[in-house]
Amino acid sequence: QCPNLQMISFKSNDISSIHPDALQTQMRWLILTDNRIEDIPSTIGRCDKLQKLMLSGNRITSLPGEISNCRHLELVRLASNQLVEPPMDLLKLPRLSWLALSDNPFLKSIIGETTASNSINLKVYEKESVRLDDPEQGVELGRGASGVTRQYKLCAEESNAADDDGDDDDVAVKEYSATITSDGNPQEERKVSMVASSLGCKS
């Protein structure tokens, strides 16, 4: 009934279902973060112009196979849902460049084992010469729907790490805007960051 409607956004509205007819071919953005949705209708497959799909903070357990028809999808956020298996069909989409999946059952066992192991070796800063919650002391790196990230510089003498190289460290601190964001649960995103840090991943 809205043939020209291309962007839909209903965040935090206690929506529990999506009517199949609501998913129309002209749709480009579908944002339903922080609701109570359990299932995605198979009619999502006709949204072949869809570029952004943001469904973090729902109760989705699986995706319909028809999602593979959405070949223009570039960004998908499914963090903080109930996915029991990784949505492999999404990885076949040719334009997909961002996929958020943290805080889902299929990942929790992996993240839990890694964060509980002795493989994580993170530096701990004991002094407070720099306030990591003070915007005036940081340099803004980026701002998005989930919050703002700032860069701070910490002096080497504040670290208690045995392998400290003596150089000052640049650190990035993210300030979240809500308890559930477009990236899901901030605590779970923190765990993923810890795992990446323990593996020596650089961003």
CSV table of C-alpha atoms in Angstrom, one decimal, residues 93-186:
chain,number,residue,atom,x,y,z
A,93,LEU,CA,25.9,-12.7,-0.8
A,94,PRO,CA,28.3,-10.9,-3.2
A,95,ARG,CA,28.0,-7.4,-1.8
A,96,LEU,CA,28.0,-8.2,1.9
A,97,SER,CA,30.6,-6.1,3.7
A,98,TRP,CA,29.5,-6.0,7.3
A,99,LEU,CA,27.9,-8.8,9.4
A,100,ALA,CA,27.3,-8.6,13.2
A,101,LEU,CA,26.5,-11.8,15.0
A,102,SER,CA,27.8,-11.5,18.6
A,103,ASP,CA,25.7,-12.6,21.5
A,104,ASN,CA,24.0,-15.6,19.8
A,105,PRO,CA,23.9,-19.1,21.2
A,106,PHE,CA,26.1,-20.6,18.4
A,107,LEU,CA,28.9,-18.2,19.4
A,108,LYS,CA,28.6,-18.2,23.2
A,109,SER,CA,30.4,-21.5,23.8
A,110,ILE,CA,33.3,-20.4,21.6
A,111,ILE,CA,33.6,-17.0,23.1
A,112,GLY,CA,33.2,-18.4,26.6
A,113,GLU,CA,36.0,-20.9,26.2
A,114,THR,CA,38.4,-18.4,24.8
A,115,THR,CA,37.8,-15.7,27.4
A,116,ALA,CA,38.1,-18.3,30.2
A,117,SER,CA,41.4,-19.6,28.9
A,118,ASN,CA,44.9,-18.4,29.8
A,119,SER,CA,45.5,-17.3,26.2
A,120,ILE,CA,44.2,-13.7,26.9
A,121,ASN,CA,47.1,-11.4,27.8
A,122,LEU,CA,45.8,-7.9,28.1
A,123,LYS,CA,47.6,-4.9,29.6
A,124,VAL,CA,46.2,-3.4,32.7
A,125,TYR,CA,46.5,0.3,33.5
A,126,GLU,CA,46.5,1.1,37.2
A,127,LYS,CA,46.9,4.9,37.3
A,128,GLU,CA,44.4,7.5,36.3
A,129,SER,CA,46.3,10.3,34.7
A,130,VAL,CA,43.9,9.9,31.8
A,131,ARG,CA,40.2,9.8,32.3
A,132,LEU,CA,38.9,7.3,29.7
A,133,ASP,CA,35.4,8.6,30.3
A,134,ASP,CA,36.3,12.2,29.7
A,135,PRO,CA,35.5,13.4,26.1
A,136,GLU,CA,37.8,16.4,26.5
A,137,GLN,CA,40.8,14.1,26.9
A,138,GLY,CA,40.0,11.9,23.9
A,139,VAL,CA,40.0,12.4,20.1
A,140,GLU,CA,36.8,11.3,18.4
A,141,LEU,CA,37.4,8.5,15.9
A,142,GLY,CA,33.9,7.7,14.9
A,143,ARG,CA,30.2,8.0,15.8
A,144,GLY,CA,27.4,5.8,14.9
A,145,ALA,CA,24.0,4.5,16.1
A,146,SER,CA,25.5,2.4,18.9
A,147,GLY,CA,27.7,5.1,20.4
A,148,VAL,CA,31.0,7.1,20.0
A,149,THR,CA,34.6,5.8,19.9
A,150,ARG,CA,37.5,8.0,21.1
A,151,GLN,CA,41.2,7.6,21.1
A,152,TYR,CA,43.3,8.2,24.2
A,153,LYS,CA,47.0,8.0,24.8
A,154,LEU,CA,48.2,6.2,27.9
A,155,CYS,CA,51.8,6.4,29.3
A,156,ALA,CA,53.9,3.3,29.3
A,157,GLU,CA,54.7,3.6,33.0
A,158,GLU,CA,51.1,3.1,33.8
A,159,SER,CA,51.1,-0.5,32.5
A,160,ASN,CA,51.8,-3.5,34.6
A,161,ALA,CA,52.2,-5.9,31.7
A,162,ALA,CA,55.4,-8.0,31.7
A,163,ASP,CA,55.9,-7.7,28.0
A,164,ASP,CA,55.5,-3.9,27.9
A,165,ASP,CA,57.8,-2.4,25.2
A,166,GLY,CA,58.1,1.0,27.0
A,167,ASP,CA,56.2,3.0,24.4
A,168,ASP,CA,53.1,5.0,25.0
A,169,ASP,CA,49.9,3.2,23.9
A,170,ASP,CA,47.1,4.6,21.9
A,171,VAL,CA,43.8,3.0,23.0
A,172,ALA,CA,40.3,3.2,21.6
A,173,VAL,CA,37.4,3.5,24.0
A,174,LYS,CA,33.8,3.1,22.9
A,175,GLU,CA,31.0,4.8,24.8
A,176,TYR,CA,27.6,3.1,24.2
A,177,SER,CA,24.4,5.0,23.8
A,178,ALA,CA,22.0,2.2,25.1
A,179,THR,CA,21.9,-1.2,26.8
A,180,ILE,CA,20.9,-2.8,23.4
A,181,THR,CA,22.3,-1.1,20.3
A,182,SER,CA,22.5,-1.9,16.6
A,183,ASP,CA,25.5,-4.0,17.5
A,184,GLY,CA,23.6,-5.9,20.2
A,185,ASN,CA,24.7,-6.3,23.8
A,186,PRO,CA,27.7,-4.0,24.6
